[in-house]
Amino acid sequence: MSYLLPHLHSGYAVDQAILSEEDRVVVIRFGQDFDPTCMLMDETLYKAAEKIKNFAVVYLVDIREVPDFNAMYELYDPCTVMFFFRNKHIMVDLGTGNNNKINWAMQDVQEFIDIVETVYRGARKGRGLVVAPKDYSTKYKY
Amino acid sequence: MLNRPPKTFQEPTPEDYVPGRGRGATGFVTNPEYSLRANAAFAAVPDAGAKFGTPPPGYVAGRGRGLGDTRRETLAKQAAAARSFLSQQKEYDDEPVEDEEDVDDGRPLDDEEQGLFANTVYDEDDREADEIYDAVEKRMESRRQRQREERINEELKKYRNENPSLEQQFADLKRGLAQVSEEEWASIPEIGDYRVKKQKLEKYTPVPDSVIESAHKERSFDPSIGTLSSTQGVSTDLASIGEGRGAVLGLKLDRISDSVSGQTVVDPKGYLTELAGMRITSESEIGDIKKARMLLKSVTSTNPKHAPGWIAAARLEEIAGRISDARALITEGCQKCPTSEDVWLEAARLYPQEQAKQVLASAVQRGRVPGSIKIWLQAAAIESDITQKKRILRKALEIIPTSAKLWSAAIELEPPEGARILLSRAVECVPHATELWIALSRLESYENAKVVLNKAREAIPAEPLIWITAAKLEEAHEKEQKQSADNNTSEEYLLNIYLEEMKNDGVRTNVTRIIERAVRTLSMKQQIVDRDRWLKEAKESESGGYYQTARDIIHFSSNLGIEEVDRERIWLSDAETAEKEGYFMCARALFALLVSNFPGRDNLWLRAAHFEKEHGTFMVVDELLRRAVAYCPRAEQLWLLAANEKWRNRDADGARAVLHEAFSSNPGSETIWLEAVALEKQAGELDRARILASRARNSEADSGRVYYKSALLEREAGCAQAERELLEQGISKHPDEPKLWLMLGQWHERQEPPQLEEARNAYTSGLQHCPHCVPLWVSLAHLEERANKWTRARAVLERARQKLPKEDILWEESIWLEERIAKSQRPLHSDQTSTSSMIGKTTASKSALSVLAKALQECPDSGRLWAVAIELESAKQRRARSVDALTRCDRDPHVMIAVARLFWGEHKIEKARSWFRRAVALDSSLGDAWAAWYAFEKQENGESEIKEIETQVESHPPKRGTKWCKVRKDVESVQLTTLQVLEKVAQEFGPLKSF
């Protein structure tokens, strides 16, 4: 569903997208459209995008096309979702140990919406780190 | 706004754009492996960091500086170890079952049920399915259970050995606890309760009256037997009063009996005063009088030669009201001890006037105290007739001719002519009485007085007063002569003090000669009078109007008894104290001494010039400074002060000449160049100013400041093109001068239409050269804001704060930025504004408040931030906030202004005024404080205060204050006077409501 979401094609565009949003969370998926993990994630993003449009906006970035942030944000996973609010990177305590980003494909739309909402509420209060409503730590995997 | 389609930002990327940097983004590092890669990637970017070389292998960015979250990483490592253990365990399960694989998709069943099927009903089918699953699970459990458990145990043991738990690590210590003795246990300190508790308000419940009443009754002693008194509210404790009185009386009796027994333990003098202070107030004291009478009688009878005993006895009778007994007693006393003048005097006091005369007459005739001055004086005092008095005093002087007291008493009664005759006789009889000599010299004519003083000097050679009187006499005489000859101005006289001191051989008047001889004879040869005494005399003569005497005393005595090295310090401190006490002539003389002895010290010259500026006249200051610069030509401050003085007295040409000389002696001084430019500018001679500025630029004093000032000159003259050229020229030469960059940016902003892009470039490149210049950051943020790029402005300020974390101005700007952003957006949320306006209070935006909270954490002692905090607080909270602010920084004018405005809002006029006063007293160069006060007084019609503010601001124009500078430095307000600026700034201040 990546073709239904806006893409950003340069580092400048990414920066402008982050800077131009005054009171919405900017959700950026870094990855590649053809990657299977990204495909799953994009599906979720597309379904959520319309519902969260009042407080968040979703963009997709191809990390091959725009390699500028790979080092800065350690974009070495097939799919990475990051949140920004007023030019500030908002961290999320997902229980995974990496609070900077979501680096797996989420398939539950409502869960994703919940996370974005938490980010929005927290960021509005000036928080730099919010706690996700659900714990995604590895202990449930095994 | 919310439903706009998402943009994709297709516009072309600007050149040299570094993504991420453009918005000030910072990355993060979670893993050393990543960071290695990241470092490699960053190395490709041309960066200032390149000059530091490549990092050593294994270097973790941030860790090298002691940053990073090591705790989290160790936790992650432990988690990884545990995970590998578990996955190994899974591998040992030989036969993986299909069902299990299906279930384990990384998402626990329970969670899914909560998420997806939370609303469905648990029915029969579900139960059956659960049972089947349970059975399968049980079966799986039972398979190869033993082997698996063994293996698990083994692995677990191994794992535990590698990673001992906390408990195991401290096991030995725990065992050691057994050895701890009882005392050691007891001596372990208690930890305090450090939890932050909210202090509960203590509630006081008034104690019921009945309880108080009963407690009172329990304690009080009921004197009456019956039950009737229990109805009385408060009963007097008569028993205890009686007891106290008994104790006091007992004490007294003890003491009295002690002295009755013969040994006089009580000293008679003490007794006397005690008895004198006694007053009869009640019947009970009559008893005491009787006792005392008995006691005194025993004193007089046992020791009749003891005069105080007689006096005491007489006084006791007098107090008791028996005046005739008192007289009888004192007469007896006079007979018993006729040598004591006190007894005679007491007798004279007790008898009426006529008889007193007889008593005193008999005292000097029959008694053996004819030499008593006191008695004679008393006798003279009793007489009402002047001739009688004179007669008595004459008689006294016949008997006692050596008493200065008697002489002066006698002289006081005489008319001047008779006094002179008496005095001439007196000084013969009492040659050591200085005051008699001096009084005589005053009465004589000039010539005779000189003779008298000469005689006096022979009689009392060690008395400085005589010398000084002689000097004063000479001075008064000279003055008289001069006044008749020509009316010389005091100005010239003041100047002469310095000049003569310089030449070191003034006109040697008689005064000078006398003082010189006095100092030489009295101090240098005989060491009788020290320097402090001389200084005191000098001050005294100054207060009497004898300036020359004062000056000469200081001139000759100042060297006495001081080491060479201490001279400067002592003289300076003396001069300062003299100035403070208001003895300006003495201070002037000391300053003259200082500058003539240390002509090369510019600070002394400066000090003297300031003194003259305050207490002298323009001419003196001018002349003094002329001399000062001749001696210290390298002292820029002196030159500037000289030019300034000339300018202030409307002597532009003179000021120019002074500055010209200053150039020739300090060719490389930029301050003098700039002063010259400023002078021409003030005089309105723009062309001359321009020429001077260009010469300054070409001279040795070529600095960023010179360029900045010349550009400022052009700006005020309105020559935009010239200004720009100058700025660019200056920047190419001195790129490290932030003001040049700032002016360039402002120039671009001022153009029509504003060249925002160029201005931004100017600011950013300025920041590259001087990243610690706060005004540059603020201007850049304002520029972004002007272009309606709120987010950028915010990012700019955030970056600035990262660079300069403790800078309160940046924080303040951020707060106001948030506030403005919120205000510009508020109309969109129409419901919010309507509700808040209905309530009638202005609420600060949440983002501004959160920034404020952070700011106060960062700079808790910044008055600026506290003032903002008070202003942003909701009306009800302001008072509490102001109290907080005052406890944190009670000496900050910003806070004072905020508090004063609070009082203004409450219409507490006097309080507000006093706080405003305090603010301007704390920092008189803060324009905002003056303006706020001015606004207040304008509203409250404080005429006299408005006058005061206006004069103060005019004489010392304030230089600082955010709002003040904004208006003052605006191009449009170049022509405004300080007062107009004040008025303009005052419009921005209003009261703060606190309810």
mmCIF file of N, CA and C in Angstrom, chain B residues 79-174:
data_model
loop_
_atom_site.group_PDB
_atom_site.id
_atom_site.type_symbol
_atom_site.label_atom_id
_atom_site.label_comp_id
_atom_site.label_asym_id
_atom_site.label_seq_id
_atom_site.Cartn_x
_atom_site.Cartn_y
_atom_site.Cartn_z
ATOM 1 N N ALA B 79 20.609 -9.627 29.022
ATOM 2 C CA ALA B 79 19.407 -10.146 28.386
ATOM 3 C C ALA B 79 19.784 -11.034 27.219
ATOM 4 N N ALA B 80 20.811 -10.630 26.476
ATOM 5 C CA ALA B 80 21.225 -11.422 25.324
ATOM 6 C C ALA B 80 21.721 -12.790 25.783
ATOM 7 N N ALA B 81 22.468 -12.821 26.878
ATOM 8 C CA ALA B 81 22.972 -14.099 27.399
ATOM 9 C C ALA B 81 21.809 -15.009 27.770
ATOM 10 N N ALA B 82 20.827 -14.433 28.453
ATOM 11 C CA ALA B 82 19.684 -15.234 28.880
ATOM 12 C C ALA B 82 18.937 -15.767 27.670
ATOM 13 N N ARG B 83 18.844 -14.904 26.665
ATOM 14 C CA ARG B 83 18.109 -15.313 25.477
ATOM 15 C C ARG B 83 18.794 -16.478 24.799
ATOM 16 N N SER B 84 20.122 -16.401 24.688
ATOM 17 C CA SER B 84 20.839 -17.486 24.007
ATOM 18 C C SER B 84 20.659 -18.776 24.780
ATOM 19 N N PHE B 85 20.632 -18.659 26.069
ATOM 20 C CA PHE B 85 20.427 -19.850 26.901
ATOM 21 C C PHE B 85 19.076 -20.472 26.598
ATOM 22 N N LEU B 86 18.082 -19.667 26.519
ATOM 23 C CA LEU B 86 16.745 -20.191 26.288
ATOM 24 C C LEU B 86 16.646 -20.812 24.897
ATOM 25 N N SER B 87 17.272 -20.169 23.918
ATOM 26 C CA SER B 87 17.150 -20.713 22.565
ATOM 27 C C SER B 87 17.889 -22.043 22.460
ATOM 28 N N GLN B 88 19.004 -22.153 23.186
ATOM 29 C CA GLN B 88 19.704 -23.445 23.213
ATOM 30 C C GLN B 88 18.794 -24.523 23.768
ATOM 31 N N GLN B 89 18.132 -24.130 24.797
ATOM 32 C CA GLN B 89 17.248 -25.085 25.461
ATOM 33 C C GLN B 89 16.210 -25.606 24.488
ATOM 34 N N LYS B 90 15.766 -24.688 23.638
ATOM 35 C CA LYS B 90 14.754 -25.091 22.675
ATOM 36 C C LYS B 90 15.340 -26.090 21.676
ATOM 37 N N GLU B 91 16.596 -25.870 21.296
ATOM 38 C CA GLU B 91 17.201 -26.772 20.314
ATOM 39 C C GLU B 91 17.245 -28.206 20.820
ATOM 40 N N TYR B 92 17.374 -28.349 22.105
ATOM 41 C CA TYR B 92 17.487 -29.723 22.656
ATOM 42 C C TYR B 92 16.198 -30.489 22.529
ATOM 43 N N ASP B 93 15.107 -29.773 22.407
ATOM 44 C CA ASP B 93 13.847 -30.491 22.197
ATOM 45 C C ASP B 93 13.881 -31.150 20.819
ATOM 46 N N ASP B 94 14.072 -32.507 20.826
ATOM 47 C CA ASP B 94 14.365 -33.203 19.563
ATOM 48 C C ASP B 94 13.228 -33.084 18.582
ATOM 49 N N GLU B 95 12.012 -33.262 19.148
ATOM 50 C CA GLU B 95 10.908 -33.343 18.197
ATOM 51 C C GLU B 95 10.007 -32.131 18.338
ATOM 52 N N PRO B 96 10.276 -31.158 17.576
ATOM 53 C CA PRO B 96 9.386 -30.004 17.650
ATOM 54 C C PRO B 96 8.007 -30.358 17.137
ATOM 55 N N VAL B 97 7.007 -29.938 17.843
ATOM 56 C CA VAL B 97 5.630 -30.301 17.508
ATOM 57 C C VAL B 97 5.008 -29.193 16.684
ATOM 58 N N GLU B 98 4.238 -29.599 15.704
ATOM 59 C CA GLU B 98 3.630 -28.630 14.790
ATOM 60 C C GLU B 98 2.789 -27.608 15.556
ATOM 61 N N ASP B 99 1.972 -28.139 16.491
ATOM 62 C CA ASP B 99 1.023 -27.272 17.213
ATOM 63 C C ASP B 99 1.761 -26.111 17.888
ATOM 64 N N GLU B 100 2.868 -26.551 18.540
ATOM 65 C CA GLU B 100 3.612 -25.551 19.311
ATOM 66 C C GLU B 100 4.130 -24.446 18.397
ATOM 67 N N GLU B 101 4.634 -24.852 17.228
ATOM 68 C CA GLU B 101 5.145 -23.869 16.284
ATOM 69 C C GLU B 101 4.053 -22.866 15.907
ATOM 70 N N ASP B 102 2.867 -23.440 15.702
ATOM 71 C CA ASP B 102 1.768 -22.563 15.291
ATOM 72 C C ASP B 102 1.431 -21.535 16.352
ATOM 73 N N VAL B 103 1.409 -22.052 17.571
ATOM 74 C CA VAL B 103 1.037 -21.151 18.661
ATOM 75 C C VAL B 103 2.083 -20.053 18.833
ATOM 76 N N ASP B 104 3.355 -20.461 18.709
ATOM 77 C CA ASP B 104 4.437 -19.504 19.018
ATOM 78 C C ASP B 104 4.745 -18.622 17.804
ATOM 79 N N ASP B 105 3.937 -17.669 17.573
ATOM 80 C CA ASP B 105 4.246 -16.740 16.487
ATOM 81 C C ASP B 105 4.719 -15.400 17.024
ATOM 82 N N GLY B 106 5.284 -15.509 18.201
ATOM 83 C CA GLY B 106 5.849 -14.269 18.765
ATOM 84 C C GLY B 106 4.806 -13.409 19.432
ATOM 85 N N ARG B 107 3.574 -13.876 19.449
ATOM 86 C CA ARG B 107 2.530 -13.069 20.054
ATOM 87 C C ARG B 107 1.758 -13.952 21.021
ATOM 88 N N PRO B 108 1.769 -13.708 22.237
ATOM 89 C CA PRO B 108 1.097 -14.599 23.181
ATOM 90 C C PRO B 108 -0.408 -14.609 22.954
ATOM 91 N N LEU B 109 -0.986 -15.814 23.223
ATOM 92 C CA LEU B 109 -2.405 -16.022 22.978
ATOM 93 C C LEU B 109 -3.242 -15.059 23.804
ATOM 94 N N ASP B 110 -2.801 -14.931 25.052
ATOM 95 C CA ASP B 110 -3.591 -14.107 25.978
ATOM 96 C C ASP B 110 -3.745 -12.678 25.454
ATOM 97 N N ASP B 111 -2.617 -12.199 24.977
ATOM 98 C CA ASP B 111 -2.640 -10.815 24.508
ATOM 99 C C ASP B 111 -3.585 -10.669 23.324
ATOM 100 N N GLU B 112 -3.526 -11.723 22.460
ATOM 101 C CA GLU B 112 -4.376 -11.647 21.281
ATOM 102 C C GLU B 112 -5.836 -11.657 21.705
ATOM 103 N N GLU B 113 -6.120 -12.497 22.660
ATOM 104 C CA GLU B 113 -7.512 -12.568 23.113
ATOM 105 C C GLU B 113 -7.968 -11.221 23.640
ATOM 106 N N GLN B 114 -7.048 -10.623 24.361
ATOM 107 C CA GLN B 114 -7.430 -9.302 24.873
ATOM 108 C C GLN B 114 -7.675 -8.334 23.736
ATOM 109 N N GLY B 115 -6.827 -8.470 22.709
ATOM 110 C CA GLY B 115 -6.904 -7.471 21.646
ATOM 111 C C GLY B 115 -8.094 -7.696 20.732
ATOM 112 N N LEU B 116 -8.212 -8.961 20.205
ATOM 113 C CA LEU B 116 -9.190 -9.176 19.141
ATOM 114 C C LEU B 116 -10.522 -9.693 19.642
ATOM 115 N N PHE B 117 -10.457 -10.661 20.590
ATOM 116 C CA PHE B 117 -11.706 -11.342 20.977
ATOM 117 C C PHE B 117 -12.169 -10.928 22.355
ATOM 118 N N ALA B 118 -11.792 -9.756 22.706
ATOM 119 C CA ALA B 118 -12.121 -9.332 24.064
ATOM 120 C C ALA B 118 -13.619 -9.268 24.270
ATOM 121 N N ASN B 119 -14.356 -9.024 23.185
ATOM 122 C CA ASN B 119 -15.787 -8.807 23.366
ATOM 123 C C ASN B 119 -16.632 -10.078 23.196
ATOM 124 N N THR B 120 -16.005 -11.179 22.642
ATOM 125 C CA THR B 120 -16.825 -12.378 22.373
ATOM 126 C C THR B 120 -17.121 -13.140 23.650
ATOM 127 N N VAL B 121 -18.181 -13.962 23.567
ATOM 128 C CA VAL B 121 -18.606 -14.737 24.748
ATOM 129 C C VAL B 121 -17.871 -16.059 24.768
ATOM 130 N N TYR B 122 -17.480 -16.474 25.955
ATOM 131 C CA TYR B 122 -16.763 -17.762 26.118
ATOM 132 C C TYR B 122 -17.809 -18.867 26.121
ATOM 133 N N ASP B 123 -17.897 -19.620 25.012
ATOM 134 C CA ASP B 123 -19.014 -20.581 24.929
ATOM 135 C C ASP B 123 -18.501 -22.023 25.021
ATOM 136 N N GLU B 124 -19.356 -22.927 24.759
ATOM 137 C CA GLU B 124 -19.054 -24.351 24.924
ATOM 138 C C GLU B 124 -17.887 -24.781 24.043
ATOM 139 N N ASP B 125 -17.920 -24.334 22.782
ATOM 140 C CA ASP B 125 -16.862 -24.713 21.842
ATOM 141 C C ASP B 125 -15.488 -24.268 22.339
ATOM 142 N N ASP B 126 -15.449 -23.089 22.835
ATOM 143 C CA ASP B 126 -14.175 -22.576 23.339
ATOM 144 C C ASP B 126 -13.671 -23.443 24.468
ATOM 145 N N ARG B 127 -14.597 -23.804 25.335
ATOM 146 C CA ARG B 127 -14.179 -24.602 26.485
ATOM 147 C C ARG B 127 -13.589 -25.927 26.017
ATOM 148 N N GLU B 128 -14.276 -26.534 25.036
ATOM 149 C CA GLU B 128 -13.799 -27.805 24.533
ATOM 150 C C GLU B 128 -12.403 -27.627 23.920
ATOM 151 N N ALA B 129 -12.260 -26.586 23.133
ATOM 152 C CA ALA B 129 -10.953 -26.348 22.507
ATOM 153 C C ALA B 129 -9.874 -26.169 23.552
ATOM 154 N N ASP B 130 -10.183 -25.423 24.576
ATOM 155 C CA ASP B 130 -9.204 -25.211 25.649
ATOM 156 C C ASP B 130 -8.811 -26.517 26.290
ATOM 157 N N GLU B 131 -9.825 -27.370 26.526
ATOM 158 C CA GLU B 131 -9.521 -28.660 27.166
ATOM 159 C C GLU B 131 -8.585 -29.461 26.300
ATOM 160 N N ILE B 132 -8.893 -29.496 24.988
ATOM 161 C CA ILE B 132 -8.040 -30.280 24.090
ATOM 162 C C ILE B 132 -6.617 -29.736 24.137
ATOM 163 N N TYR B 133 -6.494 -28.403 24.098
ATOM 164 C CA TYR B 133 -5.148 -27.814 24.140
ATOM 165 C C TYR B 133 -4.448 -28.164 25.437
ATOM 166 N N ASP B 134 -5.189 -28.119 26.510
ATOM 167 C CA ASP B 134 -4.582 -28.451 27.812
ATOM 168 C C ASP B 134 -4.057 -29.871 27.805
ATOM 169 N N ALA B 135 -4.888 -30.778 27.248
ATOM 170 C CA ALA B 135 -4.475 -32.178 27.222
ATOM 171 C C ALA B 135 -3.204 -32.322 26.410
ATOM 172 N N VAL B 136 -3.190 -31.646 25.254
ATOM 173 C CA VAL B 136 -1.995 -31.746 24.416
ATOM 174 C C VAL B 136 -0.792 -31.232 25.178
ATOM 175 N N GLU B 137 -0.960 -30.135 25.830
ATOM 176 C CA GLU B 137 0.160 -29.549 26.570
ATOM 177 C C GLU B 137 0.666 -30.476 27.656
ATOM 178 N N LYS B 138 -0.276 -31.113 28.359
ATOM 179 C CA LYS B 138 0.110 -32.029 29.436
ATOM 180 C C LYS B 138 0.932 -33.170 28.886
ATOM 181 N N ARG B 139 0.461 -33.681 27.745
ATOM 182 C CA ARG B 139 1.171 -34.795 27.127
ATOM 183 C C ARG B 139 2.580 -34.347 26.753
ATOM 184 N N MET B 140 2.681 -33.193 26.171
ATOM 185 C CA MET B 140 3.988 -32.694 25.762
ATOM 186 C C MET B 140 4.912 -32.554 26.968
ATOM 187 N N GLU B 141 4.348 -32.107 28.044
ATOM 188 C CA GLU B 141 5.131 -31.931 29.275
ATOM 189 C C GLU B 141 5.725 -33.236 29.720
ATOM 190 N N SER B 142 4.873 -34.310 29.670
ATOM 191 C CA SER B 142 5.307 -35.581 30.258
ATOM 192 C C SER B 142 6.393 -36.241 29.434
ATOM 193 N N ARG B 143 6.490 -35.870 28.173
ATOM 194 C CA ARG B 143 7.491 -36.538 27.330
ATOM 195 C C ARG B 143 8.903 -36.122 27.731
ATOM 196 N N ARG B 144 9.757 -37.113 27.882
ATOM 197 C CA ARG B 144 11.174 -36.872 28.151
ATOM 198 C C ARG B 144 11.381 -35.821 29.235
ATOM 199 N N GLN B 145 10.480 -35.887 30.165
ATOM 200 C CA GLN B 145 10.519 -34.831 31.184
ATOM 201 C C GLN B 145 11.805 -34.883 32.005
ATOM 202 N N ARG B 146 12.178 -36.131 32.339
ATOM 203 C CA ARG B 146 13.303 -36.286 33.234
ATOM 204 C C ARG B 146 14.587 -35.720 32.631
ATOM 205 N N GLN B 147 14.851 -36.188 31.360
ATOM 206 C CA GLN B 147 16.082 -35.705 30.722
ATOM 207 C C GLN B 147 16.070 -34.174 30.645
ATOM 208 N N ARG B 148 14.928 -33.670 30.286
ATOM 209 C CA ARG B 148 14.884 -32.237 30.080
ATOM 210 C C ARG B 148 15.148 -31.473 31.380
ATOM 211 N N GLU B 149 14.539 -31.985 32.416
ATOM 212 C CA GLU B 149 14.745 -31.301 33.700
ATOM 213 C C GLU B 149 16.193 -31.329 34.108
ATOM 214 N N GLU B 150 16.802 -32.503 33.923
ATOM 215 C CA GLU B 150 18.229 -32.616 34.263
ATOM 216 C C GLU B 150 19.044 -31.567 33.512
ATOM 217 N N ARG B 151 18.753 -31.533 32.213
ATOM 218 C CA ARG B 151 19.523 -30.622 31.389
ATOM 219 C C ARG B 151 19.295 -29.162 31.819
ATOM 220 N N ILE B 152 18.059 -28.886 32.085
ATOM 221 C CA ILE B 152 17.763 -27.510 32.501
ATOM 222 C C ILE B 152 18.525 -27.157 33.767
ATOM 223 N N ASN B 153 18.470 -28.090 34.697
ATOM 224 C CA ASN B 153 19.172 -27.846 35.966
ATOM 225 C C ASN B 153 20.638 -27.600 35.736
ATOM 226 N N GLU B 154 21.208 -28.445 34.866
ATOM 227 C CA GLU B 154 22.633 -28.339 34.597
ATOM 228 C C GLU B 154 22.962 -26.962 34.000
ATOM 229 N N GLU B 155 22.172 -26.618 33.000
ATOM 230 C CA GLU B 155 22.412 -25.325 32.330
ATOM 231 C C GLU B 155 22.236 -24.166 33.309
ATOM 232 N N LEU B 156 21.220 -24.373 34.110
ATOM 233 C CA LEU B 156 20.921 -23.312 35.063
ATOM 234 C C LEU B 156 22.082 -23.102 36.011
ATOM 235 N N LYS B 157 22.629 -24.259 36.462
ATOM 236 C CA LYS B 157 23.750 -24.171 37.387
ATOM 237 C C LYS B 157 24.927 -23.449 36.748
ATOM 238 N N LYS B 158 25.154 -23.828 35.475
ATOM 239 C CA LYS B 158 26.266 -23.221 34.750
ATOM 240 C C LYS B 158 26.043 -21.704 34.616
ATOM 241 N N TYR B 159 24.836 -21.397 34.264
ATOM 242 C CA TYR B 159 24.499 -19.974 34.076
ATOM 243 C C TYR B 159 24.644 -19.185 35.368
ATOM 244 N N ARG B 160 24.160 -19.832 36.432
ATOM 245 C CA ARG B 160 24.248 -19.166 37.745
ATOM 246 C C ARG B 160 25.691 -18.922 38.140
ATOM 247 N N ASN B 161 26.524 -19.937 37.831
ATOM 248 C CA ASN B 161 27.941 -19.789 38.176
ATOM 249 C C ASN B 161 28.553 -18.593 37.443
ATOM 250 N N GLU B 162 28.124 -18.465 36.183
ATOM 251 C CA GLU B 162 28.697 -17.359 35.398
ATOM 252 C C GLU B 162 28.131 -16.016 35.849
ATOM 253 N N ASN B 163 26.861 -16.056 36.128
ATOM 254 C CA ASN B 163 26.223 -14.794 36.534
ATOM 255 C C ASN B 163 25.648 -14.914 37.942
ATOM 256 N N PRO B 164 26.471 -14.754 38.927
ATOM 257 C CA PRO B 164 25.953 -14.908 40.303
ATOM 258 C C PRO B 164 24.910 -13.826 40.586
ATOM 259 N N SER B 165 23.911 -14.211 41.355
ATOM 260 C CA SER B 165 22.879 -13.233 41.703
ATOM 261 C C SER B 165 23.409 -12.303 42.791
ATOM 262 N N LEU B 166 22.689 -11.237 43.012
ATOM 263 C CA LEU B 166 23.091 -10.252 44.031
ATOM 264 C C LEU B 166 23.259 -10.910 45.385
ATOM 265 N N GLU B 167 22.294 -11.779 45.666
ATOM 266 C CA GLU B 167 22.297 -12.437 46.974
ATOM 267 C C GLU B 167 23.583 -13.225 47.183
ATOM 268 N N GLN B 168 23.973 -13.944 46.093
ATOM 269 C CA GLN B 168 25.187 -14.745 46.204
ATOM 270 C C GLN B 168 26.419 -13.859 46.347
ATOM 271 N N GLN B 169 26.410 -12.755 45.614
ATOM 272 C CA GLN B 169 27.576 -11.882 45.682
ATOM 273 C C GLN B 169 27.821 -11.372 47.086
ATOM 274 N N PHE B 170 26.743 -11.115 47.763
ATOM 275 C CA PHE B 170 26.906 -10.528 49.100
ATOM 276 C C PHE B 170 26.813 -11.573 50.203
ATOM 277 N N ALA B 171 26.862 -12.862 49.806
ATOM 278 C CA ALA B 171 26.643 -13.922 50.795
ATOM 279 C C ALA B 171 27.670 -13.838 51.920
ATOM 280 N N ASP B 172 28.947 -13.640 51.552
ATOM 281 C CA ASP B 172 29.991 -13.628 52.588
ATOM 282 C C ASP B 172 29.788 -12.461 53.548
ATOM 283 N N LEU B 173 29.407 -11.326 52.989
ATOM 284 C CA LEU B 173 29.166 -10.173 53.856
ATOM 285 C C LEU B 173 28.022 -10.460 54.815
ATOM 286 N N LYS B 174 27.024 -11.147 54.267
ATOM 287 C CA LYS B 174 25.852 -11.440 55.078
ATOM 288 C C LYS B 174 26.231 -12.337 56.239
#
